[in-house]
PDB file of C-alpha atoms in Angstrom:
ATOM      1  CA  MET A   1     -34.129 -28.168 -96.942  1.00 43.00           C
ATOM      2  CA  LYS A   2     -32.595 -31.561 -98.702  1.00 44.00           C
ATOM      3  CA  ARG A   3     -30.983 -30.005-101.300  1.00 49.00           C
ATOM      4  CA  ILE A   4     -29.060 -27.670 -98.375  1.00 42.00           C
ATOM      5  CA  ALA A   5     -28.197 -31.217 -96.868  1.00 40.00           C
ATOM      6  CA  TRP A   6     -26.829 -32.388 -99.854  1.00 44.00           C
ATOM      7  CA  ILE A   7     -24.644 -29.970-100.444  1.00 43.00           C
ATOM      8  CA  LEU A   8     -23.210 -29.813 -97.000  1.00 41.00           C
ATOM      9  CA  ALA A   9     -22.401 -33.462 -97.352  1.00 43.00           C
ATOM     10  CA  ALA A  10     -20.784 -33.018-100.501  1.00 45.00           C
ATOM     11  CA  ALA A  11     -18.483 -30.291 -99.177  1.00 42.00           C
ATOM     12  CA  LEU A  12     -17.750 -32.186 -96.221  1.00 41.00           C
ATOM     13  CA  ALA A  13     -17.000 -35.018 -98.366  1.00 41.00           C
ATOM     14  CA  ALA A  14     -14.695 -33.226-100.434  1.00 40.00           C
ATOM     15  CA  PRO A  15     -10.727 -35.233-100.809  1.00 38.00           C
ATOM     16  CA  ILE A  16      -8.977 -34.759 -97.605  1.00 34.00           C
ATOM     17  CA  SER A  17      -5.868 -34.774 -99.633  1.00 34.00           C
ATOM     18  CA  ALA A  18      -6.627 -31.716-101.408  1.00 36.00           C
ATOM     19  CA  VAL A  19      -6.626 -29.468 -98.245  1.00 36.00           C
ATOM     20  CA  ALA A  20      -3.354 -27.005 -98.395  1.00 40.00           C
ATOM     21  CA  SER A  21      -1.742 -26.988 -94.947  1.00 50.00           C
ATOM     22  CA  GLU A  22      -0.877 -23.009 -95.152  1.00 79.00           C
ATOM     23  CA  LEU A  23      -2.330 -21.134 -92.331  1.00 94.00           C
ATOM     24  CA  ASN A  24      -5.559 -19.057 -92.752  1.00 95.00           C
ATOM     25  CA  TYR A  25      -6.452 -15.872 -91.044  1.00 97.00           C
ATOM     26  CA  ASN A  26      -9.774 -15.682 -92.530  1.00 98.00           C
ATOM     27  CA  TYR A  27     -12.503 -17.596 -90.621  1.00 98.00           C
ATOM     28  CA  ILE A  28     -15.706 -17.421 -88.674  1.00 98.00           C
ATOM     29  CA  GLU A  29     -16.578 -19.711 -86.060  1.00 98.00           C
ATOM     30  CA  PHE A  30     -19.423 -20.565 -83.737  1.00 98.00           C
ATOM     31  CA  ASN A  31     -18.633 -22.632 -80.272  1.00 98.00           C
ATOM     32  CA  TYR A  32     -20.052 -24.594 -77.560  1.00 98.00           C
ATOM     33  CA  LEU A  33     -18.454 -22.904 -74.373  1.00 96.00           C
ATOM     34  CA  ARG A  34     -17.567 -24.415 -71.183  1.00 94.00           C
ATOM     35  CA  VAL A  35     -16.158 -22.935 -68.245  1.00 90.00           C
ATOM     36  CA  ASP A  36     -14.884 -23.845 -65.109  1.00 87.00           C
ATOM     37  CA  PRO A  37     -14.074 -21.513 -62.693  1.00 79.00           C
ATOM     38  CA  ASP A  38     -12.211 -21.923 -59.186  1.00 73.00           C
ATOM     39  CA  GLY A  39     -14.465 -22.069 -56.405  1.00 70.00           C
ATOM     40  CA  PHE A  40     -17.923 -22.354 -58.640  1.00 77.00           C
ATOM     41  CA  ASP A  41     -19.724 -24.996 -60.582  1.00 79.00           C
ATOM     42  CA  SER A  42     -19.053 -25.357 -64.456  1.00 79.00           C
ATOM     43  CA  GLU A  43     -21.286 -23.494 -66.683  1.00 90.00           C
ATOM     44  CA  ASP A  44     -22.069 -23.812 -70.233  1.00 94.00           C
ATOM     45  CA  GLY A  45     -22.336 -21.075 -72.842  1.00 96.00           C
ATOM     46  CA  PHE A  46     -21.834 -20.342 -76.510  1.00 97.00           C
ATOM     47  CA  GLY A  47     -19.426 -18.021 -78.535  1.00 97.00           C
ATOM     48  CA  LEU A  48     -18.710 -16.094 -81.944  1.00 98.00           C
ATOM     49  CA  ARG A  49     -15.153 -15.611 -83.272  1.00 98.00           C
ATOM     50  CA  GLY A  50     -14.055 -14.433 -86.514  1.00 98.00           C
ATOM     51  CA  SER A  51     -10.785 -13.046 -88.199  1.00 98.00           C
ATOM     52  CA  ALA A  52     -10.294 -11.346 -91.322  1.00 98.00           C
ATOM     53  CA  ALA A  53      -6.603 -10.892 -92.752  1.00 98.00           C
ATOM     54  CA  ILE A  54      -5.702  -6.827 -93.632  1.00 97.00           C
ATOM     55  CA  ASN A  55      -2.427  -8.122 -95.569  1.00 96.00           C
ATOM     56  CA  PRO A  56      -0.340 -11.368 -95.201  1.00 95.00           C
ATOM     57  CA  ASN A  57       1.214 -10.342 -92.057  1.00 97.00           C
ATOM     58  CA  PHE A  58      -1.807  -8.382 -90.017  1.00 98.00           C
ATOM     59  CA  HIS A  59      -5.337  -9.705 -89.062  1.00 98.00           C
ATOM     60  CA  VAL A  60      -8.206  -8.094 -87.197  1.00 98.00           C
ATOM     61  CA  PHE A  61     -10.376 -10.502 -85.149  1.00 98.00           C
ATOM     62  CA  GLY A  62     -13.020 -10.702 -82.724  1.00 98.00           C
ATOM     63  CA  GLY A  63     -15.308 -12.450 -80.674  1.00 98.00           C
ATOM     64  CA  TYR A  64     -18.352 -12.686 -78.187  1.00 98.00           C
ATOM     65  CA  GLU A  65     -19.377 -15.185 -75.623  1.00 97.00           C
ATOM     66  CA  ALA A  66     -22.507 -15.441 -73.555  1.00 96.00           C
ATOM     67  CA  ILE A  67     -22.734 -17.682 -70.370  1.00 93.00           C
ATOM     68  CA  ASP A  68     -25.638 -17.740 -67.629  1.00 87.00           C
ATOM     69  CA  PHE A  69     -23.335 -18.031 -64.700  1.00 79.00           C
ATOM     70  CA  ALA A  70     -24.973 -18.729 -61.188  1.00 76.00           C
ATOM     71  CA  GLY A  71     -28.350 -16.408 -61.766  1.00 78.00           C
ATOM     72  CA  PHE A  72     -26.210 -13.908 -63.856  1.00 83.00           C
ATOM     73  CA  ASP A  73     -25.753 -13.238 -67.354  1.00 90.00           C
ATOM     74  CA  ILE A  74     -22.222 -12.886 -68.334  1.00 92.00           C
ATOM     75  CA  ASP A  75     -21.504 -11.377 -71.990  1.00 96.00           C
ATOM     76  CA  ARG A  76     -17.643 -10.769 -73.131  1.00 95.00           C
ATOM     77  CA  TYR A  77     -16.475  -9.232 -76.167  1.00 97.00           C
ATOM     78  CA  ARG A  78     -13.123  -8.997 -77.465  1.00 98.00           C
ATOM     79  CA  PHE A  79     -11.663  -6.880 -80.735  1.00 98.00           C
ATOM     80  CA  GLY A  80      -8.358  -6.325 -81.593  1.00 98.00           C
ATOM     81  CA  VAL A  81      -5.365  -6.827 -84.149  1.00 98.00           C
ATOM     82  CA  GLY A  82      -2.930  -9.246 -84.423  1.00 98.00           C
ATOM     83  CA  TYR A  83       0.312  -9.762 -86.282  1.00 98.00           C
ATOM     84  CA  ASN A  84       1.528 -13.000 -87.854  1.00 97.00           C
ATOM     85  CA  ALA A  85       4.902 -13.810 -89.455  1.00 97.00           C
ATOM     86  CA  PRO A  86       6.146 -16.938 -90.676  1.00 96.00           C
ATOM     87  CA  LEU A  87       8.703 -18.724 -88.691  1.00 96.00           C
ATOM     88  CA  ASN A  88       9.313 -21.245 -91.327  1.00 95.00           C
ATOM     89  CA  ASP A  89       6.906 -23.185 -94.061  1.00 92.00           C
ATOM     90  CA  THR A  90       4.544 -24.337 -91.692  1.00 95.00           C
ATOM     91  CA  VAL A  91       4.838 -22.387 -88.314  1.00 97.00           C
ATOM     92  CA  ASP A  92       3.834 -18.861 -87.740  1.00 97.00           C
ATOM     93  CA  PHE A  93       4.706 -16.487 -84.439  1.00 98.00           C
ATOM     94  CA  VAL A  94       1.210 -14.808 -83.563  1.00 98.00           C
ATOM     95  CA  GLY A  95       1.281 -11.587 -81.367  1.00 98.00           C
ATOM     96  CA  ARG A  96      -2.211 -10.121 -80.313  1.00 98.00           C
ATOM     97  CA  VAL A  97      -3.578  -7.138 -78.602  1.00 98.00           C
ATOM     98  CA  ALA A  98      -7.377  -6.596 -77.949  1.00 98.00           C
ATOM     99  CA  TRP A  99      -9.889  -4.640 -76.149  1.00 98.00           C
ATOM    100  CA  GLU A 100     -12.031  -6.504 -73.712  1.00 97.00           C
ATOM    101  CA  ARG A 101     -15.294  -5.876 -71.943  1.00 97.00           C
ATOM    102  CA  ILE A 102     -17.414  -7.999 -69.868  1.00 93.00           C
ATOM    103  CA  ASP A 103     -20.861  -7.404 -68.502  1.00 93.00           C
ATOM    104  CA  ILE A 104     -21.727  -9.435 -65.449  1.00 88.00           C
ATOM    105  CA  GLY A 105     -25.717  -8.555 -64.723  1.00 80.00           C
ATOM    106  CA  PRO A 106     -25.333  -4.629 -63.710  1.00 83.00           C
ATOM    107  CA  ILE A 107     -21.528  -4.499 -63.755  1.00 86.00           C
ATOM    108  CA  ASP A 108     -19.595  -4.052 -66.643  1.00 91.00           C
ATOM    109  CA  ASP A 109     -15.815  -3.319 -67.079  1.00 93.00           C
ATOM    110  CA  ASP A 110     -13.567  -2.789 -69.985  1.00 96.00           C
ATOM    111  CA  GLY A 111      -9.680  -3.992 -70.023  1.00 96.00           C
ATOM    112  CA  PHE A 112      -7.249  -5.211 -72.907  1.00 97.00           C
ATOM    113  CA  SER A 113      -5.201  -8.626 -73.488  1.00 97.00           C
ATOM    114  CA  ALA A 114      -2.200  -9.238 -75.416  1.00 98.00           C
ATOM    115  CA  GLU A 115      -1.148 -12.407 -76.404  1.00 98.00           C
ATOM    116  CA  VAL A 116       1.831 -14.127 -78.110  1.00 98.00           C
ATOM    117  CA  GLY A 117       2.225 -17.648 -79.574  1.00 98.00           C
ATOM    118  CA  VAL A 118       2.671 -20.141 -82.285  1.00 98.00           C
ATOM    119  CA  ARG A 119       0.245 -21.650 -84.943  1.00 98.00           C
ATOM    120  CA  ALA A 120       1.470 -24.697 -87.034  1.00 97.00           C
ATOM    121  CA  ALA A 121       0.252 -26.527 -89.886  1.00 96.00           C
ATOM    122  CA  LEU A 122       0.877 -30.154 -88.572  1.00 94.00           C
ATOM    123  CA  GLY A 123      -0.175 -31.963 -91.698  1.00 92.00           C
ATOM    124  CA  PRO A 124      -2.698 -31.154 -94.327  1.00 90.00           C
ATOM    125  CA  ASN A 125      -5.780 -31.638 -92.382  1.00 95.00           C
ATOM    126  CA  PHE A 126      -4.568 -30.512 -88.882  1.00 97.00           C
ATOM    127  CA  GLU A 127      -3.114 -27.292 -87.170  1.00 97.00           C
ATOM    128  CA  GLY A 128      -2.355 -26.446 -83.674  1.00 98.00           C
ATOM    129  CA  GLY A 129      -1.272 -24.103 -81.708  1.00 98.00           C
ATOM    130  CA  ALA A 130       0.152 -22.453 -78.001  1.00 98.00           C
ATOM    131  CA  ALA A 131       0.041 -19.176 -76.537  1.00 98.00           C
ATOM    132  CA  LEU A 132       0.774 -16.885 -73.434  1.00 98.00           C
ATOM    133  CA  ARG A 133      -2.423 -14.531 -72.850  1.00 97.00           C
ATOM    134  CA  TYR A 134      -2.584 -12.031 -70.629  1.00 97.00           C
ATOM    135  CA  VAL A 135      -5.924 -10.358 -69.439  1.00 95.00           C
ATOM    136  CA  ASP A 136      -6.304  -7.185 -67.564  1.00 95.00           C
ATOM    137  CA  PHE A 137      -9.523  -5.691 -66.298  1.00 90.00           C
ATOM    138  CA  ASP A 138      -9.356  -4.734 -62.321  1.00 84.00           C
ATOM    139  CA  ASP A 139      -7.168  -7.490 -61.548  1.00 85.00           C
ATOM    140  CA  SER A 140      -4.915  -9.599 -64.214  1.00 91.00           C
ATOM    141  CA  THR A 141      -4.933 -13.146 -65.382  1.00 93.00           C
ATOM    142  CA  THR A 142      -2.310 -15.052 -67.701  1.00 96.00           C
ATOM    143  CA  SER A 143      -3.165 -18.028 -69.189  1.00 97.00           C
ATOM    144  CA  VAL A 144      -1.500 -20.963 -71.321  1.00 98.00           C
ATOM    145  CA  VAL A 145      -3.960 -21.527 -74.398  1.00 98.00           C
ATOM    146  CA  LEU A 146      -3.713 -24.254 -76.510  1.00 98.00           C
ATOM    147  CA  ASN A 147      -5.932 -24.920 -79.613  1.00 98.00           C
ATOM    148  CA  GLY A 148      -6.472 -27.134 -82.624  1.00 98.00           C
ATOM    149  CA  GLN A 149      -8.211 -27.642 -85.387  1.00 98.00           C
ATOM    150  CA  TYR A 150      -9.151 -30.145 -87.981  1.00 98.00           C
ATOM    151  CA  LYS A 151      -9.620 -29.338 -91.524  1.00 97.00           C
ATOM    152  CA  PHE A 152     -12.598 -31.382 -93.302  1.00 97.00           C
ATOM    153  CA  ASN A 153     -11.212 -29.430 -96.701  1.00 95.00           C
ATOM    154  CA  GLN A 154     -10.414 -26.042 -97.337  1.00 93.00           C
ATOM    155  CA  ALA A 155     -13.531 -24.418 -96.115  1.00 96.00           C
ATOM    156  CA  TRP A 156     -15.030 -26.361 -93.068  1.00 98.00           C
ATOM    157  CA  GLY A 157     -13.220 -27.654 -89.676  1.00 98.00           C
ATOM    158  CA  VAL A 158     -13.526 -27.876 -86.393  1.00 98.00           C
ATOM    159  CA  ASN A 159     -12.133 -25.778 -83.857  1.00 98.00           C
ATOM    160  CA  ALA A 160     -11.275 -26.694 -80.336  1.00 98.00           C
ATOM    161  CA  GLU A 161      -9.395 -24.619 -77.473  1.00 98.00           C
ATOM    162  CA  VAL A 162      -8.473 -24.997 -73.798  1.00 98.00           C
ATOM    163  CA  ASP A 163      -7.374 -22.103 -71.720  1.00 96.00           C
ATOM    164  CA  PHE A 164      -5.851 -22.845 -68.350  1.00 95.00           C
ATOM    165  CA  ASN A 165      -5.343 -19.934 -65.640  1.00 93.00           C
ATOM    166  CA  ASP A 166      -5.274 -19.182 -62.109  1.00 89.00           C
ATOM    167  CA  ASP A 167      -8.797 -18.502 -61.783  1.00 84.00           C
ATOM    168  CA  GLY A 168     -10.079 -21.444 -63.649  1.00 88.00           C
ATOM    169  CA  ASN A 169     -10.292 -23.216 -67.001  1.00 93.00           C
ATOM    170  CA  SER A 170     -12.293 -22.946 -69.930  1.00 95.00           C
ATOM    171  CA  PHE A 171     -12.934 -25.252 -73.002  1.00 96.00           C
ATOM    172  CA  LEU A 172     -14.893 -24.466 -76.266  1.00 97.00           C
ATOM    173  CA  ILE A 173     -15.253 -26.283 -79.275  1.00 98.00           C
ATOM    174  CA  GLY A 174     -17.123 -25.900 -82.575  1.00 98.00           C
ATOM    175  CA  PRO A 175     -17.346 -25.603 -86.362  1.00 98.00           C
ATOM    176  CA  ARG A 176     -14.981 -22.915 -88.340  1.00 98.00           C
ATOM    177  CA  LEU A 177     -15.573 -21.754 -91.712  1.00 98.00           C
ATOM    178  CA  SER A 178     -12.386 -20.251 -93.498  1.00 97.00           C
ATOM    179  CA  PHE A 179     -12.714 -18.178 -96.536  1.00 95.00           C
TER     180      PHE A 179
END
């Protein structure tokens, strides 16, 4: 166990100046999730998300979120494909479409989402992004999504995201492993 702790400490202490500022679409992350729906109390949950580049301009992505909300278990799944194209050396246009599923106790529903936005390398250790996300189940929601990542080195970072919409807001934060 001590050996694993030393290896992890060494990886996190790698020279920050060695971190490349290019955008990476190969990652997996584990997140703490906080949802604050309008008219209800805030609740905590967790999520797991990942992405894998198919080629320089396309990637697949997916995610899972679990929340215990007002006595109900809410599970949400998202799987899709994304297109990314450089707008300049540090900024990418990103478009995504996905199949979405939500299970709330005995009720489940399938839907889809579409998203357009930008990702930018704002320096060797920080990237940020903004997007508009449309999600359609029985009714639809449009969100403004803002995210950022602080990179300790090429492999490890901390990711954060906020999602603002008419139904409420959500926030997530957690470690990201890029490969």
